[in-house]
Tab-separated table of C-alpha atoms in Angstrom:
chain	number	residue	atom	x	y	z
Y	15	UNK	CA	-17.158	-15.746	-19.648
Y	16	UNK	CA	-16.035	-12.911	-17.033
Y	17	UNK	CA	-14.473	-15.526	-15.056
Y	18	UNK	CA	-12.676	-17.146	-17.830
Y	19	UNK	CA	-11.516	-13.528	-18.552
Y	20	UNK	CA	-10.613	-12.729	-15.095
Y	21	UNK	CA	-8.680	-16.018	-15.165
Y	22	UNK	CA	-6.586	-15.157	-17.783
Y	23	UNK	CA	-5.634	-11.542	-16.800
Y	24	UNK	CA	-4.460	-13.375	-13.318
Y	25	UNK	CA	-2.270	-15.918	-14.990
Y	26	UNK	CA	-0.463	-12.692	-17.528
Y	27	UNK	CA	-0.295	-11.340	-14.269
Y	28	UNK	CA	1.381	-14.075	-12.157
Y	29	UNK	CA	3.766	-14.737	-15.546
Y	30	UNK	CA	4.731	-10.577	-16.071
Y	31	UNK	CA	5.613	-10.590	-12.320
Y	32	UNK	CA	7.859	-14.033	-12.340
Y	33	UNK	CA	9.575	-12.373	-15.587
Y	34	UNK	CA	9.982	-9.674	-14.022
Y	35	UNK	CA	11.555	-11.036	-11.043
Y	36	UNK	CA	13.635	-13.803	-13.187
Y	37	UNK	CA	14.554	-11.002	-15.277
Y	38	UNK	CA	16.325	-8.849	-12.313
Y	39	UNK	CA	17.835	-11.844	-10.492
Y	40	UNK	CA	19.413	-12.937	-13.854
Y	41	UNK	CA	20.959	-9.446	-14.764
Y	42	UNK	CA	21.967	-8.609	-11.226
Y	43	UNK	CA	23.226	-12.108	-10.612
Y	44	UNK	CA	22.309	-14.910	-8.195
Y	45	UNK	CA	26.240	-14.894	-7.405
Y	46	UNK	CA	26.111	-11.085	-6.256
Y	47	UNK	CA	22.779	-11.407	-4.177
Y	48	UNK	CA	24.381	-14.043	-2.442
Y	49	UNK	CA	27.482	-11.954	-1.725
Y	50	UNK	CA	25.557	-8.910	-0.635
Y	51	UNK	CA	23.362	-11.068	2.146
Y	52	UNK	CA	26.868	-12.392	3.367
Y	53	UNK	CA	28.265	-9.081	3.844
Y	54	UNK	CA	25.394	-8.093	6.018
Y	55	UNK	CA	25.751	-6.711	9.317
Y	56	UNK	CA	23.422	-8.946	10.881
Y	57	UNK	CA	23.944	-6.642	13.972
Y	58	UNK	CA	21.387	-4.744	12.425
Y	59	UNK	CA	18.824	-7.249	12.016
Y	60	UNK	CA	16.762	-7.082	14.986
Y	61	UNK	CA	16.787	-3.955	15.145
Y	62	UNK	CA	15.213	-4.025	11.369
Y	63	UNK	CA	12.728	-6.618	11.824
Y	64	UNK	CA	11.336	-4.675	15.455
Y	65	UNK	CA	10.748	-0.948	13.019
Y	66	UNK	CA	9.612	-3.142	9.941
Y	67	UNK	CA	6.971	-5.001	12.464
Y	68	UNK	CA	6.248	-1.436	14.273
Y	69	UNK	CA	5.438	-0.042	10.764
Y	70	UNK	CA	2.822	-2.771	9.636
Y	71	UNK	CA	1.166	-2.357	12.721
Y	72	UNK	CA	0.741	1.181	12.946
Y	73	UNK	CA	0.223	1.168	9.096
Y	74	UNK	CA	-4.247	1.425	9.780
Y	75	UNK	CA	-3.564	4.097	12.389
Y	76	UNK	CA	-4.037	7.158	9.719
Y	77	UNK	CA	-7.395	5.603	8.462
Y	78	UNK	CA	-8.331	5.003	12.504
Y	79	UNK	CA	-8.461	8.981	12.543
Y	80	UNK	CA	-10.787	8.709	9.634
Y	81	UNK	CA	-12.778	5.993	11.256
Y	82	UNK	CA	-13.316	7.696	14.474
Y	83	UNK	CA	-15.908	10.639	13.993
Y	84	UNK	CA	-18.092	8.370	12.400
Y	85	UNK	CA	-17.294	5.050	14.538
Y	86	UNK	CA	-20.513	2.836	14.629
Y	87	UNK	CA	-20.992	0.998	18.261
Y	88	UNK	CA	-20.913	-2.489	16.000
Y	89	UNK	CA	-17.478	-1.739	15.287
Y	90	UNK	CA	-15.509	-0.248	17.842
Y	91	UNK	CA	-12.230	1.241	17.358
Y	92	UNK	CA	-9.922	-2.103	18.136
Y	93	UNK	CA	-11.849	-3.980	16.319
Y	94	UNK	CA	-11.875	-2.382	13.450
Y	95	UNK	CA	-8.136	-1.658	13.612
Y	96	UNK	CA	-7.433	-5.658	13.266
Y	97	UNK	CA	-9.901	-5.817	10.707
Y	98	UNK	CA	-8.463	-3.074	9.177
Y	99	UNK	CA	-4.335	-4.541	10.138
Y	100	UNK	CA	-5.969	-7.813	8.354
Y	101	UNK	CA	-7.205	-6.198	5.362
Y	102	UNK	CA	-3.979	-3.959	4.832
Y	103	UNK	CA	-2.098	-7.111	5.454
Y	104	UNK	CA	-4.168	-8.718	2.602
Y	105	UNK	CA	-3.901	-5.280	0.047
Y	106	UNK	CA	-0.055	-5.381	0.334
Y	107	UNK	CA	0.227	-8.370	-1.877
Y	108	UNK	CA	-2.439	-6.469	-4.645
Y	109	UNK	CA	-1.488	-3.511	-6.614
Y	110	UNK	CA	-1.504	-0.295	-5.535
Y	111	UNK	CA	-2.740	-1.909	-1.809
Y	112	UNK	CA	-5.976	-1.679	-3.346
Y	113	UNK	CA	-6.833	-5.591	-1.593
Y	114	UNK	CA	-7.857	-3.186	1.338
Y	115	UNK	CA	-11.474	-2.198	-0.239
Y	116	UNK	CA	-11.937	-6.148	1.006
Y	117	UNK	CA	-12.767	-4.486	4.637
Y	118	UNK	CA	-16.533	-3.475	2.650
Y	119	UNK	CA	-16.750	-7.167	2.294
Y	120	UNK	CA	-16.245	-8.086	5.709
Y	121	UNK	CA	-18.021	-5.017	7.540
Y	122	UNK	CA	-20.987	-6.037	5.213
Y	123	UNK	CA	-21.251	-9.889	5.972
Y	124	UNK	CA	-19.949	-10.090	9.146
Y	125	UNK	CA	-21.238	-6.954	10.986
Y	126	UNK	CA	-23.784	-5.658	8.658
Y	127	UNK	CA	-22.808	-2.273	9.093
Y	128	UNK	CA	-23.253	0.288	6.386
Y	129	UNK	CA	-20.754	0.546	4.235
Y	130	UNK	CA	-20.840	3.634	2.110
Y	131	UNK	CA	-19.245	5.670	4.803
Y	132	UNK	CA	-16.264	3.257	5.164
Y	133	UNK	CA	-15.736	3.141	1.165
Y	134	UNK	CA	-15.207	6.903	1.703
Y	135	UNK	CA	-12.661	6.861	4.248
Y	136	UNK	CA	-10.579	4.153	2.257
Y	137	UNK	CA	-11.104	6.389	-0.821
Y	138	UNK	CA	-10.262	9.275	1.156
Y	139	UNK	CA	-7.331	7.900	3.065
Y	140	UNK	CA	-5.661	6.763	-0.219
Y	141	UNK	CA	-6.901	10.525	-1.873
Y	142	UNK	CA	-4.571	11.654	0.897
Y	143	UNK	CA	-1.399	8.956	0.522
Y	144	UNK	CA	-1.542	9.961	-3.494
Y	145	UNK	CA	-1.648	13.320	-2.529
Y	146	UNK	CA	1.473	12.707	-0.090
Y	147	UNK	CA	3.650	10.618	-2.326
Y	148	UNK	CA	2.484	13.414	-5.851
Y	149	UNK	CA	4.124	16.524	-3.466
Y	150	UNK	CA	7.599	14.694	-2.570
Y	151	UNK	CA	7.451	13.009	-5.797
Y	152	UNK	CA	7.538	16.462	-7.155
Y	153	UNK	CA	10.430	17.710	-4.788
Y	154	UNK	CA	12.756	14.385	-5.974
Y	155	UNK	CA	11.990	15.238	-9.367
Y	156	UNK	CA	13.408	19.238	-9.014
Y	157	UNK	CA	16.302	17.852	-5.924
Y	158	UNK	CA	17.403	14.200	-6.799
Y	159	UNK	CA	16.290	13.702	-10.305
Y	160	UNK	CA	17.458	16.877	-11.412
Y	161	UNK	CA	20.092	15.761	-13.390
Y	162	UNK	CA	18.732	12.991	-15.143
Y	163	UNK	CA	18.707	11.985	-18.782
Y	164	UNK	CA	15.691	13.534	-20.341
Y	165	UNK	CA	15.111	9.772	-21.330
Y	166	UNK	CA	14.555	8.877	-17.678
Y	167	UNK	CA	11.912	11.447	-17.423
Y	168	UNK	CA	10.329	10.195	-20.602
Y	169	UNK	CA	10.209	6.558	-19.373
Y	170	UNK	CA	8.902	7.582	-16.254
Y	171	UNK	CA	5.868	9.737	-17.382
Y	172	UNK	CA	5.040	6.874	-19.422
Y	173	UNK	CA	4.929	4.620	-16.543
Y	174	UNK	CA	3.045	6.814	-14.492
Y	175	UNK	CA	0.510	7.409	-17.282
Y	176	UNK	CA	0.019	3.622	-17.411
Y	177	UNK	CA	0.048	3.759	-13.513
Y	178	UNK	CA	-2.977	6.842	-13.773
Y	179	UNK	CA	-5.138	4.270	-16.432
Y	180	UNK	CA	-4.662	1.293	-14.176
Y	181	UNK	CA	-5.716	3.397	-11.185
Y	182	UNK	CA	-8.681	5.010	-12.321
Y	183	UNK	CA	-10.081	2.063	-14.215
Y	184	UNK	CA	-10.107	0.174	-11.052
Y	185	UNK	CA	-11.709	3.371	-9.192
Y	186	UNK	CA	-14.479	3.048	-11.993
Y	187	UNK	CA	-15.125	-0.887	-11.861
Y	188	UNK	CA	-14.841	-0.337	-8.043
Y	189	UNK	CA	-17.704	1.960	-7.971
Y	190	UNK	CA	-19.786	0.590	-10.050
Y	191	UNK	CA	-19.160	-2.930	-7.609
Y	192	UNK	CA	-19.936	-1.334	-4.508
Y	193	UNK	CA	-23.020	0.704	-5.983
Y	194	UNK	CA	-24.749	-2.527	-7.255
Y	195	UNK	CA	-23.350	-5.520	-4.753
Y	196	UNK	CA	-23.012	-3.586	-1.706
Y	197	UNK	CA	-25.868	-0.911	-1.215
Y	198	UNK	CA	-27.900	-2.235	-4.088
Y	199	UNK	CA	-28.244	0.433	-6.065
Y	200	UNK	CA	-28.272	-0.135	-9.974
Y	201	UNK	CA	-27.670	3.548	-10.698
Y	202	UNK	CA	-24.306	4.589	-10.205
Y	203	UNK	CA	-24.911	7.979	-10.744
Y	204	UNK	CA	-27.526	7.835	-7.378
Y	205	UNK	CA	-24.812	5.933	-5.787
Y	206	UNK	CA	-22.268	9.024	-6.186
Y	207	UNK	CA	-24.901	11.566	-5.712
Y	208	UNK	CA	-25.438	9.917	-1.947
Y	209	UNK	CA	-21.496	9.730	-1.383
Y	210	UNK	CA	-20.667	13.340	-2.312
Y	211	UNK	CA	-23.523	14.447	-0.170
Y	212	UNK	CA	-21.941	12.359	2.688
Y	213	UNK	CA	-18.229	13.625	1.751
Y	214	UNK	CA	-19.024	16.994	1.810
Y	215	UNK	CA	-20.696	17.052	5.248
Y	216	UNK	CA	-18.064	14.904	6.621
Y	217	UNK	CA	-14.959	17.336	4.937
Y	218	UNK	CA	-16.514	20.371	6.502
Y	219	UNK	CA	-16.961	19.013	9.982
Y	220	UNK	CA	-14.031	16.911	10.484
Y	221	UNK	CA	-11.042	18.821	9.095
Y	222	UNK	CA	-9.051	17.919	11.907
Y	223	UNK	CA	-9.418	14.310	11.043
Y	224	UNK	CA	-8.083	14.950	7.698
Y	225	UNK	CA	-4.695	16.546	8.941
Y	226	UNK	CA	-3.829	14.092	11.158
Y	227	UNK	CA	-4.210	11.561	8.838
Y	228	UNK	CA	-2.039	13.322	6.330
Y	229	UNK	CA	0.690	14.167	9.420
Y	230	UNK	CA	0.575	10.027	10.571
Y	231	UNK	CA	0.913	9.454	6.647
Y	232	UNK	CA	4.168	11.221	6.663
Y	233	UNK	CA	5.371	9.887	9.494
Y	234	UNK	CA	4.899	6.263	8.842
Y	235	UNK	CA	6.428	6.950	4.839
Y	236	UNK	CA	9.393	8.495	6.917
Y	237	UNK	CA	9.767	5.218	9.334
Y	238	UNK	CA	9.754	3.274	5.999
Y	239	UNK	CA	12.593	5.356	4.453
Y	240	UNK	CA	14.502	5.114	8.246
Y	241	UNK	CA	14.147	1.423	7.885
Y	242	UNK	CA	15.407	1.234	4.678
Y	243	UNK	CA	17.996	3.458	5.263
Y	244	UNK	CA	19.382	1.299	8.217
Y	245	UNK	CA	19.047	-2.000	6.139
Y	246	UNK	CA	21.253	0.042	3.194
Y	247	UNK	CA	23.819	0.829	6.466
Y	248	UNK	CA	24.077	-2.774	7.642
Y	249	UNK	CA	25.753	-3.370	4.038
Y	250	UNK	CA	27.639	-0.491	4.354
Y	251	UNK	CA	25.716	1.533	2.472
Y	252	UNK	CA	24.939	4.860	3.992
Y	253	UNK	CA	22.415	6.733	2.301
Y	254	UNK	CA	20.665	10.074	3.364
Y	255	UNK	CA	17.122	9.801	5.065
Y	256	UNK	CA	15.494	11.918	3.185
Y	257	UNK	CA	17.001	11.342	-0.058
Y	258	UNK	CA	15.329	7.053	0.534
Y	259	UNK	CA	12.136	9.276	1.203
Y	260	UNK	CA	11.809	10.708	-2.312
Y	261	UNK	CA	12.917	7.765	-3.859
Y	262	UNK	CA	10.361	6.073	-2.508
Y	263	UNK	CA	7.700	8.451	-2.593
Y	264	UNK	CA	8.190	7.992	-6.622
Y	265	UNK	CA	8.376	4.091	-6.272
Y	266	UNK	CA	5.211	5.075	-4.730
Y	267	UNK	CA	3.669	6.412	-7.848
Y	268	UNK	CA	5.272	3.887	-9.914
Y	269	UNK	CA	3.168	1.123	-8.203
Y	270	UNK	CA	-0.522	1.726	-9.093
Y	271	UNK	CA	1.191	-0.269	-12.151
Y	272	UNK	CA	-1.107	-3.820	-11.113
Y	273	UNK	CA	2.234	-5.936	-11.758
Y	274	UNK	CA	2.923	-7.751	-8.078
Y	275	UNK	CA	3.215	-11.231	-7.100
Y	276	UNK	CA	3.747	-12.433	-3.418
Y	277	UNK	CA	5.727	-8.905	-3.087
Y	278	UNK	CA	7.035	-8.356	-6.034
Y	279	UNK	CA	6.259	-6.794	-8.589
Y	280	UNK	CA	7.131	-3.240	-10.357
Y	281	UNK	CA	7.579	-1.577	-7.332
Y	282	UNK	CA	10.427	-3.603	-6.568
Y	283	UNK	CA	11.948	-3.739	-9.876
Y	284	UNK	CA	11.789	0.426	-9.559
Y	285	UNK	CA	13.490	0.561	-6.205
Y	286	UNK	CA	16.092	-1.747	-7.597
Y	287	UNK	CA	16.765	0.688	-10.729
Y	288	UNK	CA	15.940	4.439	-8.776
Y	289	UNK	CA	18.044	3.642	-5.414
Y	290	UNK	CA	21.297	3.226	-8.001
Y	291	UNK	CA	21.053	6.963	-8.454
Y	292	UNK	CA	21.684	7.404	-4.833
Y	293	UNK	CA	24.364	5.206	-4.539
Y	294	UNK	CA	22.552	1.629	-3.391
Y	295	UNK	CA	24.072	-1.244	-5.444
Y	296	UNK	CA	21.481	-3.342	-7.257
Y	297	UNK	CA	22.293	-5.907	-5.479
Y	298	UNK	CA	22.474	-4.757	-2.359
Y	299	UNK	CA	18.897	-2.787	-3.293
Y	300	UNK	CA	17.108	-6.691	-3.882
Y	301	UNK	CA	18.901	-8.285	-1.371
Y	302	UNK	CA	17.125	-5.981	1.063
Y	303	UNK	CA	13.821	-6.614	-0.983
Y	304	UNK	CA	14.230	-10.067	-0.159
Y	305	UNK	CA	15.007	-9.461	3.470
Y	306	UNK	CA	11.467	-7.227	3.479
Y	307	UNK	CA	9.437	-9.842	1.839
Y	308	UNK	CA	10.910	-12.694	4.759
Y	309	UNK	CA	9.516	-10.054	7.419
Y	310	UNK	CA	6.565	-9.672	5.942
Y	311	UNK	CA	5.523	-13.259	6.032
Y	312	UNK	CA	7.096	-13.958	9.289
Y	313	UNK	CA	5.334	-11.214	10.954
Y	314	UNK	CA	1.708	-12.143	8.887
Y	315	UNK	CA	2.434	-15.421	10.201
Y	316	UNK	CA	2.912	-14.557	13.611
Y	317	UNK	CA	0.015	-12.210	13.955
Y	318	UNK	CA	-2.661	-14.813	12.433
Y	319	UNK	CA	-1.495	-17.837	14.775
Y	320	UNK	CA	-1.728	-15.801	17.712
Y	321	UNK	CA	-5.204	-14.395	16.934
Y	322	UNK	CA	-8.452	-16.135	16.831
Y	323	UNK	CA	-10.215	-15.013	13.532
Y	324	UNK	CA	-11.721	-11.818	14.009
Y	325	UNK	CA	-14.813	-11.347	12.299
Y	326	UNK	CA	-18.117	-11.299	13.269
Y	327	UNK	CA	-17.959	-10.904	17.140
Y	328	UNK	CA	-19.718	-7.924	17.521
Y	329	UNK	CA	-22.407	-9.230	14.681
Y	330	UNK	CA	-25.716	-8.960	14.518
């Protein structure tokens, strides 16, 4: 029966996300995506693909700084970056990134390390992205968004409400998953009684840890707003850095929404609708979309034939 239901919320999932996606192609226009791609600079194009591959593979970097107080000899620090790099490769194509709780799986069957400690430091390092992308959210809302229709502002607290249910629900069920499968323990309350020991100890001693994750989190949100901002300029498009920042630290928000197929999903049909308020054309706005999902899989692609696969070496 569960996997009968889990079945059918996959395929309402897979439909939602091609409506969605057939829905903004058909309003924008095939016609006008095709113009936009042909009025590219492709100057620029290199130079895009070499800062969109430099961001996926610093993306684990902020949860290395996490990692490394409590590094276990079984998994040392490269190799648990490319499992990490595999398993945030993995969580891009799931809502919300949250595919990257796979790395319990692996650390588990592969290396038979303990786990609980890494489920904190996942938990902790996206504690600290939410944090990141609620504070600039807040600063587009009383800078960019200031003059909105109080519609807009209606639409969007609804969306981030059903963003906030999605979000914890899965932080529930994920609990309750990783109490019982991974560390065997039937009790969930015994489960979070152990981790908030753990978290407290580890928050007092390794503060430092903590703010350079938040500072690399920053930085790597403000290499994804340079790259999009370059990608706008090779269609002529120039658009302040920091104003693509807060736009997408509220596409951010917008995408705990578990609506996403092969890349798309609401966090694209967002960008599409929020960058027109800076002055991105819609069409311009998914034509880059479309150039960011080609990366994606080209890089993917490129990292997994040049790589032997990389779990268990260290195993016991």
């Amino acid at each position: 029966m569960g996997r009968r239901k889990d079945l059918v919320v996959r395929i309402v999932k897979i439909f939602l996300s091609v409506l969605l996606f057939a829905g903004v192609v058909s309003y924008i226009g095939v016609g006008k995506i095709i113009h936009a791609l042909l009025s590219m600079d492709l100057f620029y194009l290199p130079f895009i693909f070499i800062f969109f591959a430099l961001n996926i593979f610093l993306a684990p970097v902020p949860s290395i700084f996490l990692y490394r107080p409590i590094m276990m000899k079984k998994v040392p620090l490269f190799e648990f970056y490319h499992l990490r790099l595999f398993t945030y490769m993995f969580g891009s194509f799931t809502p919300g990134k949250l595919g990257e709780y796979s790395l319990l799986y692996f650390l588990k069957k592969y290396y038979h390390a303990k786990v609980m400690p890494i489920f904190f430091i996942l938990s902790l390092d996206k504690a600290i992205t939410l944090l990141h992308i609620l504070l600039f959210s807040l600063v587009a809302f009383l800078t960019l968004f200031s003059s909105f229709h109080f519609a807009f502002y209606v639409a969007l607290f609804l969306l981030l409400l059903v963003a906030s249910f999605f979000f914890g629900r899965f932080i529930i069920l994920k609990i309750r998953w990783v109490s019982v499968h991974l560390f065997r323990v039937k009790e969930v309350h015994a489960f979070l009684f152990t981790l908030g020991d753990f978290s407290k100890q580890y928050m007092k001693s390794y503060l430092p840890y903590l703010l350079a994750n938040f500072v690399l989190t920053f930085l790597l949100h403000l290499l994804i707003a340079y790259i999009a901002m370059v990608t706008y300029a090779s269609f002529s498009i120039n658009v302040p850095l920091f104003s693509v920042f807060l736009v997408n630290s509220v596409i951010g928000l917008i995408s705990l929404i578990p609506l996403n197929l092969f890349g798309f999903g609401i966090k694209e049909v967002t960008s599409v609708y929020l960058f027109t308020f800076v002055g991105v054309p819609p069409a311009v706005s998914t034509s880059s979309i479309i150039i960011f999902i080609l990366f994606r899989y080209i890089i993917y692609l490129l990292y997994f034939a040049s790589r032997d696969f990389p779990f268990g070496k260290n195993s016991v």
